[in-house]
PDB file of C-alpha atoms in Angstrom:
ATOM      1  CA  UNK A 268     172.816 109.697   0.573  1.00 57.00           C
ATOM      2  CA  UNK A 269     175.446 109.372   3.218  1.00 64.00           C
ATOM      3  CA  UNK A 270     175.056 107.000   6.211  1.00 61.00           C
ATOM      4  CA  UNK A 271     177.182 107.099   9.286  1.00 59.00           C
ATOM      5  CA  UNK A 272     178.068 103.983  11.188  1.00 54.00           C
ATOM      6  CA  UNK A 273     178.490 104.303  14.919  1.00 51.00           C
ATOM      7  CA  UNK A 274     181.789 102.930  16.070  1.00 50.00           C
ATOM      8  CA  UNK A 275     182.462 102.149  19.726  1.00 49.00           C
ATOM      9  CA  UNK A 276     180.067 102.375  22.635  1.00 44.00           C
ATOM     10  CA  UNK A 277     177.050 104.580  22.872  1.00 47.00           C
ATOM     11  CA  UNK A 278     177.649 106.771  25.905  1.00 45.00           C
ATOM     12  CA  UNK A 279     173.978 106.685  26.885  1.00 48.00           C
ATOM     13  CA  UNK A 280     173.999 102.896  27.129  1.00 48.00           C
ATOM     14  CA  UNK A 281     177.393 102.838  28.797  1.00 57.00           C
ATOM     15  CA  UNK A 282     176.237 105.200  31.509  1.00 63.00           C
ATOM     16  CA  UNK A 283     173.315 102.971  32.460  1.00 66.00           C
ATOM     17  CA  UNK A 284     175.290  99.761  32.850  1.00 69.00           C
ATOM     18  CA  UNK A 285     176.088  98.610  36.368  1.00 69.00           C
ATOM     19  CA  UNK A 286     178.689  95.938  36.958  1.00 75.00           C
ATOM     20  CA  UNK A 287     178.522  93.947  40.186  1.00 75.00           C
ATOM     21  CA  UNK A 288     178.656  90.415  41.507  1.00 78.00           C
ATOM     22  CA  UNK A 289     175.481  88.332  41.419  1.00 80.00           C
ATOM     23  CA  UNK A 290     175.644  87.648  45.146  1.00 82.00           C
ATOM     24  CA  UNK A 291     175.949  91.361  45.949  1.00 81.00           C
ATOM     25  CA  UNK A 292     172.940  92.179  43.760  1.00 81.00           C
ATOM     26  CA  UNK A 293     170.803  89.407  45.282  1.00 83.00           C
ATOM     27  CA  UNK A 294     171.699  90.507  48.807  1.00 83.00           C
ATOM     28  CA  UNK A 295     170.870  94.115  47.933  1.00 84.00           C
ATOM     29  CA  UNK A 296     167.442  93.013  46.678  1.00 84.00           C
ATOM     30  CA  UNK A 297     166.812  90.913  49.792  1.00 84.00           C
ATOM     31  CA  UNK A 298     168.051  93.569  52.177  1.00 84.00           C
ATOM     32  CA  UNK A 299     165.518  96.149  51.027  1.00 84.00           C
ATOM     33  CA  UNK A 300     162.545  93.796  50.718  1.00 85.00           C
ATOM     34  CA  UNK A 301     162.128  92.412  54.227  1.00 87.00           C
ATOM     35  CA  UNK A 302     158.501  91.646  55.010  1.00 89.00           C
ATOM     36  CA  UNK A 303     157.951  91.636  58.760  1.00 89.00           C
ATOM     37  CA  UNK A 304     155.342  89.645  60.624  1.00 90.00           C
ATOM     38  CA  UNK A 305     154.423  91.515  63.808  1.00 88.00           C
ATOM     39  CA  UNK A 306     153.909  89.377  66.897  1.00 87.00           C
ATOM     40  CA  UNK A 307     152.487  92.128  69.092  1.00 85.00           C
ATOM     41  CA  UNK A 308     151.965  90.477  72.449  1.00 85.00           C
ATOM     42  CA  UNK A 309     151.993  93.451  74.825  1.00 85.00           C
ATOM     43  CA  UNK A 310     152.681  97.179  75.077  1.00 85.00           C
ATOM     44  CA  UNK A 311     155.720  97.040  72.758  1.00 82.00           C
ATOM     45  CA  UNK A 312     153.293  96.414  69.915  1.00 84.00           C
ATOM     46  CA  UNK A 313     152.137 100.046  70.170  1.00 86.00           C
ATOM     47  CA  UNK A 314     155.701 101.182  69.479  1.00 86.00           C
ATOM     48  CA  UNK A 315     155.879  98.687  66.602  1.00 84.00           C
ATOM     49  CA  UNK A 316     152.756 100.260  65.111  1.00 84.00           C
ATOM     50  CA  UNK A 317     154.249 103.723  65.600  1.00 85.00           C
ATOM     51  CA  UNK A 318     157.290 102.682  63.561  1.00 85.00           C
ATOM     52  CA  UNK A 319     154.979 102.182  60.594  1.00 82.00           C
ATOM     53  CA  UNK A 320     153.391 105.613  60.962  1.00 80.00           C
ATOM     54  CA  UNK A 321     154.417 108.635  58.934  1.00 79.00           C
ATOM     55  CA  UNK A 322     156.608 110.148  61.651  1.00 82.00           C
ATOM     56  CA  UNK A 323     159.078 107.256  61.693  1.00 83.00           C
ATOM     57  CA  UNK A 324     158.204 105.669  58.325  1.00 82.00           C
ATOM     58  CA  UNK A 325     159.523 102.125  58.279  1.00 83.00           C
ATOM     59  CA  UNK A 326     158.859 102.222  54.514  1.00 80.00           C
ATOM     60  CA  UNK A 327     162.172 104.031  54.023  1.00 82.00           C
ATOM     61  CA  UNK A 328     163.878 100.740  54.785  1.00 82.00           C
ATOM     62  CA  UNK A 329     161.699  98.530  52.588  1.00 78.00           C
ATOM     63  CA  UNK A 330     159.817  96.887  55.448  1.00 79.00           C
ATOM     64  CA  UNK A 331     156.424  98.555  55.227  1.00 81.00           C
ATOM     65  CA  UNK A 332     154.644  95.437  54.005  1.00 81.00           C
ATOM     66  CA  UNK A 333     153.481  94.012  57.337  1.00 84.00           C
ATOM     67  CA  UNK A 334     152.233  90.508  56.718  1.00 82.00           C
ATOM     68  CA  UNK A 335     150.118  88.656  59.225  1.00 86.00           C
ATOM     69  CA  UNK A 336     150.625  85.360  57.456  1.00 86.00           C
ATOM     70  CA  UNK A 337     153.818  83.424  58.238  1.00 87.00           C
ATOM     71  CA  UNK A 338     154.048  82.119  54.683  1.00 87.00           C
ATOM     72  CA  UNK A 339     154.319  85.635  53.277  1.00 87.00           C
ATOM     73  CA  UNK A 340     156.838  87.084  55.733  1.00 90.00           C
ATOM     74  CA  UNK A 341     160.503  86.600  56.430  1.00 89.00           C
ATOM     75  CA  UNK A 342     161.107  88.667  59.595  1.00 92.00           C
ATOM     76  CA  UNK A 343     159.244  87.952  62.817  1.00 92.00           C
ATOM     77  CA  UNK A 344     159.210  90.888  65.208  1.00 91.00           C
ATOM     78  CA  UNK A 345     158.352  89.527  68.642  1.00 92.00           C
ATOM     79  CA  UNK A 346     157.292  92.536  70.688  1.00 91.00           C
ATOM     80  CA  UNK A 347     156.126  92.057  74.226  1.00 88.00           C
ATOM     81  CA  UNK A 348     155.764  89.459  76.940  1.00 89.00           C
ATOM     82  CA  UNK A 349     155.790  85.860  75.744  1.00 90.00           C
ATOM     83  CA  UNK A 350     153.944  83.539  78.100  1.00 90.00           C
ATOM     84  CA  UNK A 351     154.379  79.785  78.041  1.00 89.00           C
ATOM     85  CA  UNK A 352     150.853  79.472  76.725  1.00 90.00           C
ATOM     86  CA  UNK A 353     151.701  81.725  73.763  1.00 90.00           C
ATOM     87  CA  UNK A 354     155.195  80.280  73.240  1.00 89.00           C
ATOM     88  CA  UNK A 355     153.898  77.234  71.384  1.00 90.00           C
ATOM     89  CA  UNK A 356     151.943  79.439  68.983  1.00 90.00           C
ATOM     90  CA  UNK A 357     154.945  81.714  68.373  1.00 91.00           C
ATOM     91  CA  UNK A 358     157.132  78.676  67.689  1.00 92.00           C
ATOM     92  CA  UNK A 359     154.570  77.169  65.293  1.00 91.00           C
ATOM     93  CA  UNK A 360     154.267  80.431  63.358  1.00 92.00           C
ATOM     94  CA  UNK A 361     158.060  80.658  63.124  1.00 92.00           C
ATOM     95  CA  UNK A 362     158.254  77.120  61.748  1.00 90.00           C
ATOM     96  CA  UNK A 363     155.658  77.994  59.088  1.00 90.00           C
ATOM     97  CA  UNK A 364     157.768  80.862  57.759  1.00 90.00           C
ATOM     98  CA  UNK A 365     159.746  80.184  54.593  1.00 86.00           C
ATOM     99  CA  UNK A 366     163.536  80.195  54.583  1.00 84.00           C
ATOM    100  CA  UNK A 367     165.444  82.465  54.932  1.00 86.00           C
ATOM    101  CA  UNK A 368     163.839  83.873  58.058  1.00 89.00           C
ATOM    102  CA  UNK A 369     164.977  86.187  60.812  1.00 91.00           C
ATOM    103  CA  UNK A 370     163.749  87.186  64.281  1.00 93.00           C
ATOM    104  CA  UNK A 371     163.870  90.543  66.076  1.00 93.00           C
ATOM    105  CA  UNK A 372     163.178  90.448  69.834  1.00 92.00           C
ATOM    106  CA  UNK A 373     161.700  93.852  70.638  1.00 91.00           C
ATOM    107  CA  UNK A 374     161.671  95.040  74.225  1.00 89.00           C
ATOM    108  CA  UNK A 375     162.892  93.813  77.572  1.00 89.00           C
ATOM    109  CA  UNK A 376     160.050  91.298  77.943  1.00 86.00           C
ATOM    110  CA  UNK A 377     160.731  89.588  74.620  1.00 88.00           C
ATOM    111  CA  UNK A 378     164.487  89.623  75.210  1.00 87.00           C
ATOM    112  CA  UNK A 379     164.718  88.528  78.861  1.00 88.00           C
ATOM    113  CA  UNK A 380     161.235  88.223  80.316  1.00 83.00           C
ATOM    114  CA  UNK A 381     161.409  91.803  81.570  1.00 81.00           C
ATOM    115  CA  UNK A 382     160.148  92.503  85.065  1.00 84.00           C
ATOM    116  CA  UNK A 383     158.030  89.342  85.068  1.00 83.00           C
ATOM    117  CA  UNK A 384     159.875  86.603  86.948  1.00 84.00           C
ATOM    118  CA  UNK A 385     156.949  84.242  87.214  1.00 85.00           C
ATOM    119  CA  UNK A 386     156.059  80.694  86.327  1.00 87.00           C
ATOM    120  CA  UNK A 387     153.911  81.851  83.390  1.00 88.00           C
ATOM    121  CA  UNK A 388     156.391  84.073  81.517  1.00 89.00           C
ATOM    122  CA  UNK A 389     159.075  82.794  79.176  1.00 89.00           C
ATOM    123  CA  UNK A 390     162.389  84.360  80.194  1.00 89.00           C
ATOM    124  CA  UNK A 391     163.430  85.406  76.718  1.00 88.00           C
ATOM    125  CA  UNK A 392     162.135  84.383  73.315  1.00 91.00           C
ATOM    126  CA  UNK A 393     165.623  83.108  72.465  1.00 89.00           C
ATOM    127  CA  UNK A 394     164.752  79.963  74.418  1.00 90.00           C
ATOM    128  CA  UNK A 395     162.402  78.881  71.633  1.00 90.00           C
ATOM    129  CA  UNK A 396     163.595  80.862  68.564  1.00 90.00           C
ATOM    130  CA  UNK A 397     166.997  81.849  67.171  1.00 91.00           C
ATOM    131  CA  UNK A 398     167.024  85.634  67.662  1.00 92.00           C
ATOM    132  CA  UNK A 399     169.082  87.718  65.227  1.00 92.00           C
ATOM    133  CA  UNK A 400     168.701  91.217  66.718  1.00 93.00           C
ATOM    134  CA  UNK A 401     167.692  92.348  70.204  1.00 92.00           C
ATOM    135  CA  UNK A 402     166.027  95.714  70.861  1.00 91.00           C
ATOM    136  CA  UNK A 403     166.469  97.044  74.391  1.00 89.00           C
ATOM    137  CA  UNK A 404     163.973  99.186  76.264  1.00 87.00           C
ATOM    138  CA  UNK A 405     160.687  99.071  78.095  1.00 87.00           C
ATOM    139  CA  UNK A 406     159.024  99.940  75.808  1.00 86.00           C
ATOM    140  CA  UNK A 407     161.648 100.603  73.139  1.00 89.00           C
ATOM    141  CA  UNK A 408     161.250 103.667  70.981  1.00 90.00           C
ATOM    142  CA  UNK A 409     160.363 103.255  67.289  1.00 88.00           C
ATOM    143  CA  UNK A 410     163.830 104.586  66.435  1.00 90.00           C
ATOM    144  CA  UNK A 411     165.331 101.599  68.266  1.00 90.00           C
ATOM    145  CA  UNK A 412     163.282  99.237  66.101  1.00 89.00           C
ATOM    146  CA  UNK A 413     164.463 101.047  62.972  1.00 90.00           C
ATOM    147  CA  UNK A 414     168.050 100.709  64.205  1.00 92.00           C
ATOM    148  CA  UNK A 415     167.493  96.972  64.700  1.00 91.00           C
ATOM    149  CA  UNK A 416     166.083  96.754  61.185  1.00 91.00           C
ATOM    150  CA  UNK A 417     169.195  98.473  59.810  1.00 91.00           C
ATOM    151  CA  UNK A 418     171.389  95.984  61.719  1.00 93.00           C
ATOM    152  CA  UNK A 419     169.351  93.104  60.315  1.00 91.00           C
ATOM    153  CA  UNK A 420     169.742  94.524  56.804  1.00 89.00           C
ATOM    154  CA  UNK A 421     173.508  94.560  57.351  1.00 90.00           C
ATOM    155  CA  UNK A 422     173.363  90.917  58.395  1.00 90.00           C
ATOM    156  CA  UNK A 423     171.320  90.028  55.301  1.00 87.00           C
ATOM    157  CA  UNK A 424     173.803  91.915  53.099  1.00 86.00           C
ATOM    158  CA  UNK A 425     176.677  89.770  54.401  1.00 86.00           C
ATOM    159  CA  UNK A 426     174.929  86.391  54.053  1.00 83.00           C
ATOM    160  CA  UNK A 427     176.178  84.005  51.372  1.00 83.00           C
ATOM    161  CA  UNK A 428     173.118  83.518  49.169  1.00 76.00           C
ATOM    162  CA  UNK A 429     174.415  81.243  46.454  1.00 72.00           C
ATOM    163  CA  UNK A 430     176.020  78.764  48.854  1.00 68.00           C
ATOM    164  CA  UNK A 431     172.810  78.409  50.828  1.00 65.00           C
ATOM    165  CA  UNK A 432     170.745  77.935  47.658  1.00 64.00           C
ATOM    166  CA  UNK A 433     172.864  74.977  46.601  1.00 60.00           C
ATOM    167  CA  UNK A 434     172.442  73.122  49.894  1.00 62.00           C
ATOM    168  CA  UNK A 435     169.676  70.522  49.943  1.00 64.00           C
ATOM    169  CA  UNK A 436     166.869  71.186  52.370  1.00 60.00           C
ATOM    170  CA  UNK A 437     165.559  68.767  54.948  1.00 64.00           C
ATOM    171  CA  UNK A 438     163.809  65.698  53.638  1.00 63.00           C
ATOM    172  CA  UNK A 439     160.057  65.863  53.714  1.00 58.00           C
ATOM    173  CA  UNK A 440     158.313  63.255  55.851  1.00 63.00           C
ATOM    174  CA  UNK A 441     156.550  60.571  53.882  1.00 60.00           C
ATOM    175  CA  UNK A 442     152.897  60.326  54.794  1.00 58.00           C
ATOM    176  CA  UNK A 443     151.051  57.058  54.469  1.00 59.00           C
ATOM    177  CA  UNK A 444     148.163  57.175  52.017  1.00 58.00           C
ATOM    178  CA  UNK A 445     144.886  58.313  53.522  1.00 53.00           C
ATOM    179  CA  UNK A 446     142.446  55.535  54.233  1.00 55.00           C
ATOM    180  CA  UNK A 447     139.074  55.606  52.610  1.00 52.00           C
ATOM    181  CA  UNK A 448     136.160  55.414  54.978  1.00 49.00           C
ATOM    182  CA  UNK A 449     133.927  52.503  54.196  1.00 54.00           C
ATOM    183  CA  UNK A 450     130.242  53.141  54.441  1.00 51.00           C
ATOM    184  CA  UNK A 451     128.321  50.335  56.057  1.00 53.00           C
ATOM    185  CA  UNK A 452     124.896  49.479  54.630  1.00 52.00           C
TER     186      UNK A 452
END
């Protein structure tokens, strides 16, 4: 009985091995797994919904998982007119999102207040949130939103992941212990 010992590398295993940097791999994973939270405040929200339909298919870019919970999303898409009454809610939802988080301002109203120069309309969501990508138009086409998503993916790809993971986060506020209510006889 004759046995043969394999010397060297198996070409099947060698062909399946990918060599890259850890940071590049992590950024590639993050870039194609963006979970948007739609903030549809006006007519731009219809175009946002159209971007998820089969004709434009936002799923090609890994962003089809629309989450309506801020704790499960990492991209807020503000589409439409932001009033001062709604601005506090938008800001609170943004603060509840986990880091890292990004913002896309979709449409003229979200970017600059649009045609509404009144006391009730916020003149650009960038006054309350740090906006990463602006989408022009009134209303912008779904292709413009997909282009903004591609630009945001490029920004995510270039972010230093490992350096930001090593930085300590903000200190949590210390809450005093809750008082027990005393029942009176």
